[in-house]
Amino acid sequence: MEVRWVTGFLDSPAREVEGFWLAVTGTTLSARRGDFATLLPADGDAYLRVQVLRSSPPRTHLDLHVLSVPAAAGEAVSLGASVLLDEGDLVVLRSPAGAVFCLVRWDGEVARPSPVAWPGGPVSAVDQVCVDVPGKAFDREVGFWSALTGWARRPSDLPEFEHLERGEGLPLKLLMQRVGSSRAGMHLDLACDDVDREVARHVALGAAVVRRVEGDWTTLRDPSGREYCVTGRSPSVC
């Protein structure tokens, strides 16, 4: 299948955290469609959304936009995914290691938004979804996502990570990470040109620092308890 666009979803049990993510990303909130709303960038096509899931703890999931949802769902199942919900133009699935993702119909999105320049000069952008994978399931899970998306695998300088080379013009990369949990999940990563300043901005908005990896990234927790990372990768090439 061909992935034509990618959307990162922030699922929360209540709406209160939405203001935090609007401020972090420099976006505005669309009109609601039920429990869904879109984070609208200043330019380009939207690629971040929020959803109220009252029965679920805060989490992140990924939507892959495709030309034919039924065909893509069939391919995903053949590669080892399981279907959780099938509504025709929306199919919710679970990867072999347990990460939830959706297949949705592509609506013509093509323009990746520009990174956001903040007052005083810092620049940042949400540019990556990291799939957190139990160590024993790592090779199979990376193979699943590479086969599903058609994106080539690329080693990282760090042994616990592996990259997937996304399609041209898509707004979100995929990073695979070995973790000690029993089931896979996902989190968002931001690229920025000054990690310390960006982290300070997030903390002022209500985030809490979980851990720092000097010179590389800082893991934070948003006001709902969802973890995400601020990294020192250049947002100008995201």
mmCIF file of C-alpha atoms in Angstrom:
data_model
loop_
_atom_site.group_PDB
_atom_site.id
_atom_site.type_symbol
_atom_site.label_atom_id
_atom_site.label_comp_id
_atom_site.label_asym_id
_atom_site.label_seq_id
_atom_site.Cartn_x
_atom_site.Cartn_y
_atom_site.Cartn_z
ATOM 1 C CA MET A 1 0.000 0.000 0.000
ATOM 2 C CA GLU A 2 1.073 3.617 -0.458
ATOM 3 C CA VAL A 3 0.880 5.922 2.555
ATOM 4 C CA ARG A 4 -0.238 9.317 1.223
ATOM 5 C CA TRP A 5 -0.346 11.221 4.541
ATOM 6 C CA VAL A 6 0.247 10.614 8.242
ATOM 7 C CA THR A 7 -1.601 12.034 11.262
ATOM 8 C CA GLY A 8 -0.591 11.874 14.905
ATOM 9 C CA PHE A 9 -3.514 11.538 17.343
ATOM 10 C CA LEU A 10 -3.447 12.639 20.982
ATOM 11 C CA ASP A 11 -6.088 10.574 22.803
ATOM 12 C CA SER A 12 -7.137 11.829 26.247
ATOM 13 C CA PRO A 13 -9.974 11.112 28.695
ATOM 14 C CA ALA A 14 -10.890 14.837 28.826
ATOM 15 C CA ARG A 15 -10.451 18.032 26.784
ATOM 16 C CA GLU A 16 -8.447 20.018 29.343
ATOM 17 C CA VAL A 17 -5.057 19.064 27.854
ATOM 18 C CA GLU A 18 -5.954 20.397 24.393
ATOM 19 C CA GLY A 19 -4.938 23.948 25.299
ATOM 20 C CA PHE A 20 -1.477 22.736 26.233
ATOM 21 C CA TRP A 21 -0.927 21.105 22.845
ATOM 22 C CA LEU A 22 -2.293 24.113 20.980
ATOM 23 C CA ALA A 23 0.273 26.284 22.766
ATOM 24 C CA VAL A 24 3.103 23.777 22.274
ATOM 25 C CA THR A 25 2.487 23.450 18.537
ATOM 26 C CA GLY A 26 1.376 26.987 17.676
ATOM 27 C CA THR A 27 -1.872 25.714 16.176
ATOM 28 C CA THR A 28 -5.557 26.588 16.491
ATOM 29 C CA LEU A 29 -8.424 24.209 17.160
ATOM 30 C CA SER A 30 -10.860 23.299 14.401
ATOM 31 C CA ALA A 31 -14.589 22.874 14.857
ATOM 32 C CA ARG A 32 -15.305 19.604 16.626
ATOM 33 C CA ARG A 33 -16.648 16.525 14.926
ATOM 34 C CA GLY A 34 -17.994 14.533 17.824
ATOM 35 C CA ASP A 35 -15.024 13.779 20.089
ATOM 36 C CA PHE A 36 -12.480 14.719 17.391
ATOM 37 C CA ALA A 37 -10.809 18.038 16.591
ATOM 38 C CA THR A 38 -7.878 19.023 14.386
ATOM 39 C CA LEU A 39 -4.868 21.150 15.313
ATOM 40 C CA LEU A 40 -4.726 23.657 12.448
ATOM 41 C CA PRO A 41 -1.248 24.918 11.484
ATOM 42 C CA ALA A 42 -0.531 28.409 10.201
ATOM 43 C CA ASP A 43 0.370 26.949 6.804
ATOM 44 C CA GLY A 44 0.214 23.610 5.049
ATOM 45 C CA ASP A 45 -2.096 20.686 5.771
ATOM 46 C CA ALA A 46 -2.999 19.524 9.263
ATOM 47 C CA TYR A 47 -1.327 16.390 10.630
ATOM 48 C CA LEU A 48 -2.160 16.460 14.354
ATOM 49 C CA ARG A 49 -5.527 15.746 15.956
ATOM 50 C CA VAL A 50 -7.008 15.350 19.422
ATOM 51 C CA GLN A 51 -9.641 12.854 20.518
ATOM 52 C CA VAL A 52 -11.545 12.392 23.753
ATOM 53 C CA LEU A 53 -11.499 8.720 24.802
ATOM 54 C CA ARG A 54 -13.095 8.706 28.229
ATOM 55 C CA SER A 55 -12.428 5.019 28.888
ATOM 56 C CA SER A 56 -8.744 5.169 27.934
ATOM 57 C CA PRO A 57 -5.662 6.621 29.651
ATOM 58 C CA PRO A 58 -3.773 9.332 27.701
ATOM 59 C CA ARG A 59 -2.023 7.824 24.706
ATOM 60 C CA THR A 60 -0.769 8.589 21.204
ATOM 61 C CA HIS A 61 -1.738 6.740 18.055
ATOM 62 C CA LEU A 62 -1.044 7.033 14.341
ATOM 63 C CA ASP A 63 -3.385 7.354 11.360
ATOM 64 C CA LEU A 64 -2.109 6.227 7.965
ATOM 65 C CA HIS A 65 -3.998 7.861 5.075
ATOM 66 C CA VAL A 66 -4.393 5.587 2.054
ATOM 67 C CA LEU A 67 -6.324 5.420 -1.225
ATOM 68 C CA SER A 68 -8.216 2.234 -0.363
ATOM 69 C CA VAL A 69 -8.845 1.521 3.308
ATOM 70 C CA PRO A 70 -10.256 -2.019 2.784
ATOM 71 C CA ALA A 71 -7.276 -3.042 0.638
ATOM 72 C CA ALA A 72 -4.785 -1.543 3.101
ATOM 73 C CA ALA A 73 -6.531 -3.230 6.025
ATOM 74 C CA GLY A 74 -6.315 -6.577 4.263
ATOM 75 C CA GLU A 75 -2.604 -6.052 3.732
ATOM 76 C CA ALA A 76 -2.098 -5.073 7.382
ATOM 77 C CA VAL A 77 -3.864 -8.206 8.579
ATOM 78 C CA SER A 78 -1.790 -10.366 6.234
ATOM 79 C CA LEU A 79 1.324 -8.867 7.853
ATOM 80 C CA GLY A 80 0.159 -9.731 11.375
ATOM 81 C CA ALA A 81 -2.115 -6.874 12.500
ATOM 82 C CA SER A 82 -5.496 -7.529 14.121
ATOM 83 C CA VAL A 83 -8.666 -5.510 13.457
ATOM 84 C CA LEU A 84 -10.286 -3.817 16.468
ATOM 85 C CA LEU A 85 -12.973 -1.838 14.593
ATOM 86 C CA ASP A 86 -14.024 -1.718 10.938
ATOM 87 C CA GLU A 87 -16.211 1.171 9.761
ATOM 88 C CA GLY A 88 -15.350 1.010 6.076
ATOM 89 C CA ASP A 89 -13.388 4.232 5.596
ATOM 90 C CA LEU A 90 -11.926 3.899 9.102
ATOM 91 C CA VAL A 91 -10.286 0.724 10.364
ATOM 92 C CA VAL A 92 -8.693 0.544 13.820
ATOM 93 C CA LEU A 93 -5.978 -2.083 14.173
ATOM 94 C CA ARG A 94 -3.376 -3.380 16.580
ATOM 95 C CA SER A 95 0.157 -4.134 15.413
ATOM 96 C CA PRO A 96 1.768 -7.510 16.208
ATOM 97 C CA ALA A 97 3.402 -6.020 19.322
ATOM 98 C CA GLY A 98 0.225 -4.216 20.444
ATOM 99 C CA ALA A 99 0.453 -0.638 19.121
ATOM 100 C CA VAL A 100 -2.932 0.812 18.096
ATOM 101 C CA PHE A 101 -3.145 2.589 14.733
ATOM 102 C CA CYS A 102 -5.798 3.502 12.177
ATOM 103 C CA LEU A 103 -6.196 3.360 8.422
ATOM 104 C CA VAL A 104 -8.228 6.219 6.960
ATOM 105 C CA ARG A 105 -9.093 7.521 3.507
ATOM 106 C CA TRP A 106 -6.702 10.076 2.034
ATOM 107 C CA ASP A 107 -8.379 13.449 1.438
ATOM 108 C CA GLY A 108 -5.716 15.087 -0.714
ATOM 109 C CA GLU A 109 -3.291 16.371 1.929
ATOM 110 C CA VAL A 110 0.089 17.161 0.367
ATOM 111 C CA ALA A 111 1.633 20.245 2.041
ATOM 112 C CA ARG A 112 3.799 19.649 5.103
ATOM 113 C CA PRO A 113 3.549 22.670 7.465
ATOM 114 C CA SER A 114 6.598 24.787 8.216
ATOM 115 C CA PRO A 115 8.319 24.587 11.616
ATOM 116 C CA VAL A 116 7.088 27.236 14.067
ATOM 117 C CA ALA A 117 9.346 30.226 14.834
ATOM 118 C CA TRP A 118 8.731 31.412 18.396
ATOM 119 C CA PRO A 119 9.322 34.919 19.815
ATOM 120 C CA GLY A 120 12.994 35.395 20.504
ATOM 121 C CA GLY A 121 14.143 33.075 17.741
ATOM 122 C CA PRO A 122 13.637 29.411 18.741
ATOM 123 C CA VAL A 123 12.146 27.095 16.115
ATOM 124 C CA SER A 124 10.386 23.756 16.699
ATOM 125 C CA ALA A 125 8.084 21.225 15.062
ATOM 126 C CA VAL A 126 6.382 17.941 15.928
ATOM 127 C CA ASP A 127 8.035 15.756 13.313
ATOM 128 C CA GLN A 128 8.146 12.166 14.570
ATOM 129 C CA VAL A 129 6.126 9.341 16.079
ATOM 130 C CA CYS A 130 8.196 6.927 18.133
ATOM 131 C CA VAL A 131 6.861 3.381 18.426
ATOM 132 C CA ASP A 132 7.928 1.967 21.800
ATOM 133 C CA VAL A 133 8.402 -1.782 21.354
ATOM 134 C CA PRO A 134 9.133 -4.571 23.865
ATOM 135 C CA GLY A 135 12.651 -5.829 23.231
ATOM 136 C CA LYS A 136 11.687 -9.414 22.347
ATOM 137 C CA ALA A 137 9.189 -8.188 19.745
ATOM 138 C CA PHE A 138 11.429 -5.520 18.238
ATOM 139 C CA ASP A 139 12.658 -7.163 15.018
ATOM 140 C CA ARG A 140 9.212 -8.447 14.057
ATOM 141 C CA GLU A 141 7.573 -5.096 14.847
ATOM 142 C CA VAL A 142 10.087 -3.086 12.820
ATOM 143 C CA GLY A 143 9.634 -5.526 9.948
ATOM 144 C CA PHE A 144 5.850 -5.138 10.197
ATOM 145 C CA TRP A 145 5.929 -1.334 10.003
ATOM 146 C CA SER A 146 8.492 -1.328 7.200
ATOM 147 C CA ALA A 147 6.459 -3.802 5.135
ATOM 148 C CA LEU A 148 3.173 -1.996 5.862
ATOM 149 C CA THR A 149 4.391 1.485 4.925
ATOM 150 C CA GLY A 150 6.968 0.515 2.318
ATOM 151 C CA TRP A 151 9.526 2.639 4.185
ATOM 152 C CA ALA A 152 13.094 1.347 4.274
ATOM 153 C CA ARG A 153 14.808 0.539 7.559
ATOM 154 C CA ARG A 154 17.802 2.635 8.589
ATOM 155 C CA PRO A 155 20.030 1.869 11.596
ATOM 156 C CA SER A 156 20.556 4.445 14.337
ATOM 157 C CA ASP A 157 23.761 5.400 16.101
ATOM 158 C CA LEU A 158 22.119 4.047 19.264
ATOM 159 C CA PRO A 159 21.356 0.294 19.399
ATOM 160 C CA GLU A 160 17.924 0.731 20.980
ATOM 161 C CA PHE A 161 16.610 2.724 18.001
ATOM 162 C CA GLU A 162 15.912 2.135 14.316
ATOM 163 C CA HIS A 163 14.536 4.590 11.765
ATOM 164 C CA LEU A 164 12.072 4.099 8.924
ATOM 165 C CA GLU A 165 12.622 6.358 5.894
ATOM 166 C CA ARG A 166 9.271 8.070 5.308
ATOM 167 C CA GLY A 167 7.786 8.968 1.948
ATOM 168 C CA GLU A 168 8.589 12.292 0.305
ATOM 169 C CA GLY A 169 6.723 15.258 1.786
ATOM 170 C CA LEU A 170 5.085 13.415 4.678
ATOM 171 C CA PRO A 171 4.889 15.351 7.969
ATOM 172 C CA LEU A 172 5.831 12.596 10.436
ATOM 173 C CA LYS A 173 8.752 10.178 10.565
ATOM 174 C CA LEU A 174 8.680 6.818 12.323
ATOM 175 C CA LEU A 175 11.272 5.885 14.922
ATOM 176 C CA MET A 176 11.297 2.443 16.529
ATOM 177 C CA GLN A 177 12.580 2.130 20.111
ATOM 178 C CA ARG A 178 13.286 -0.929 22.266
ATOM 179 C CA VAL A 179 11.671 -0.553 25.688
ATOM 180 C CA GLY A 180 11.065 -2.731 28.722
ATOM 181 C CA SER A 181 7.249 -2.669 28.662
ATOM 182 C CA SER A 182 5.164 -5.720 27.777
ATOM 183 C CA ARG A 183 3.118 -4.072 25.001
ATOM 184 C CA ALA A 184 3.994 -1.529 22.324
ATOM 185 C CA GLY A 185 2.797 2.064 22.424
ATOM 186 C CA MET A 186 3.607 5.387 20.759
ATOM 187 C CA HIS A 187 4.708 8.894 21.669
ATOM 188 C CA LEU A 188 5.368 12.142 19.820
ATOM 189 C CA ASP A 189 8.796 13.730 19.350
ATOM 190 C CA LEU A 190 9.550 17.373 18.592
ATOM 191 C CA ALA A 191 12.601 18.662 16.744
ATOM 192 C CA CYS A 192 14.022 22.029 17.838
ATOM 193 C CA ASP A 193 17.102 24.201 17.522
ATOM 194 C CA ASP A 194 17.564 24.698 21.284
ATOM 195 C CA VAL A 195 16.455 21.871 23.575
ATOM 196 C CA ASP A 196 16.898 23.798 26.835
ATOM 197 C CA ARG A 197 14.825 26.774 25.652
ATOM 198 C CA GLU A 198 12.147 24.548 24.158
ATOM 199 C CA VAL A 199 11.898 22.452 27.322
ATOM 200 C CA ALA A 200 11.627 25.610 29.431
ATOM 201 C CA ARG A 201 8.778 26.804 27.206
ATOM 202 C CA HIS A 202 6.922 23.513 27.662
ATOM 203 C CA VAL A 203 7.442 23.508 31.433
ATOM 204 C CA ALA A 204 6.026 27.047 31.625
ATOM 205 C CA LEU A 205 2.943 25.734 29.813
ATOM 206 C CA GLY A 206 2.440 22.930 32.340
ATOM 207 C CA ALA A 207 4.716 20.041 31.309
ATOM 208 C CA ALA A 208 6.966 18.192 33.757
ATOM 209 C CA VAL A 209 10.478 16.910 32.998
ATOM 210 C CA VAL A 210 10.799 13.116 33.317
ATOM 211 C CA ARG A 211 14.423 12.606 32.266
ATOM 212 C CA ARG A 212 17.205 14.352 30.357
ATOM 213 C CA VAL A 213 19.697 12.760 27.971
ATOM 214 C CA GLU A 214 22.366 15.428 27.752
ATOM 215 C CA GLY A 215 22.902 16.742 24.222
ATOM 216 C CA ASP A 216 20.207 14.532 22.672
ATOM 217 C CA TRP A 217 16.693 14.767 24.078
ATOM 218 C CA THR A 218 14.487 15.421 27.099
ATOM 219 C CA THR A 219 11.433 13.348 27.972
ATOM 220 C CA LEU A 220 8.499 15.327 29.362
ATOM 221 C CA ARG A 221 5.010 14.574 30.645
ATOM 222 C CA ASP A 222 2.079 16.714 29.509
ATOM 223 C CA PRO A 223 -0.596 17.855 32.016
ATOM 224 C CA SER A 224 -2.626 14.673 31.376
ATOM 225 C CA GLY A 225 0.353 12.388 32.105
ATOM 226 C CA ARG A 226 1.268 11.505 28.498
ATOM 227 C CA GLU A 227 5.006 11.299 27.830
ATOM 228 C CA TYR A 228 6.684 12.835 24.767
ATOM 229 C CA CYS A 229 10.180 14.007 23.836
ATOM 230 C CA VAL A 230 11.911 17.220 22.809
ATOM 231 C CA THR A 231 14.978 16.422 20.694
ATOM 232 C CA GLY A 232 17.921 18.338 19.313
ATOM 233 C CA ARG A 233 17.313 17.294 15.708
ATOM 234 C CA SER A 234 17.155 20.262 13.336
ATOM 235 C CA PRO A 235 13.555 21.366 12.676
ATOM 236 C CA SER A 236 14.681 22.973 9.413
ATOM 237 C CA VAL A 237 15.104 19.523 7.824
ATOM 238 C CA CYS A 238 12.178 17.805 9.532
#
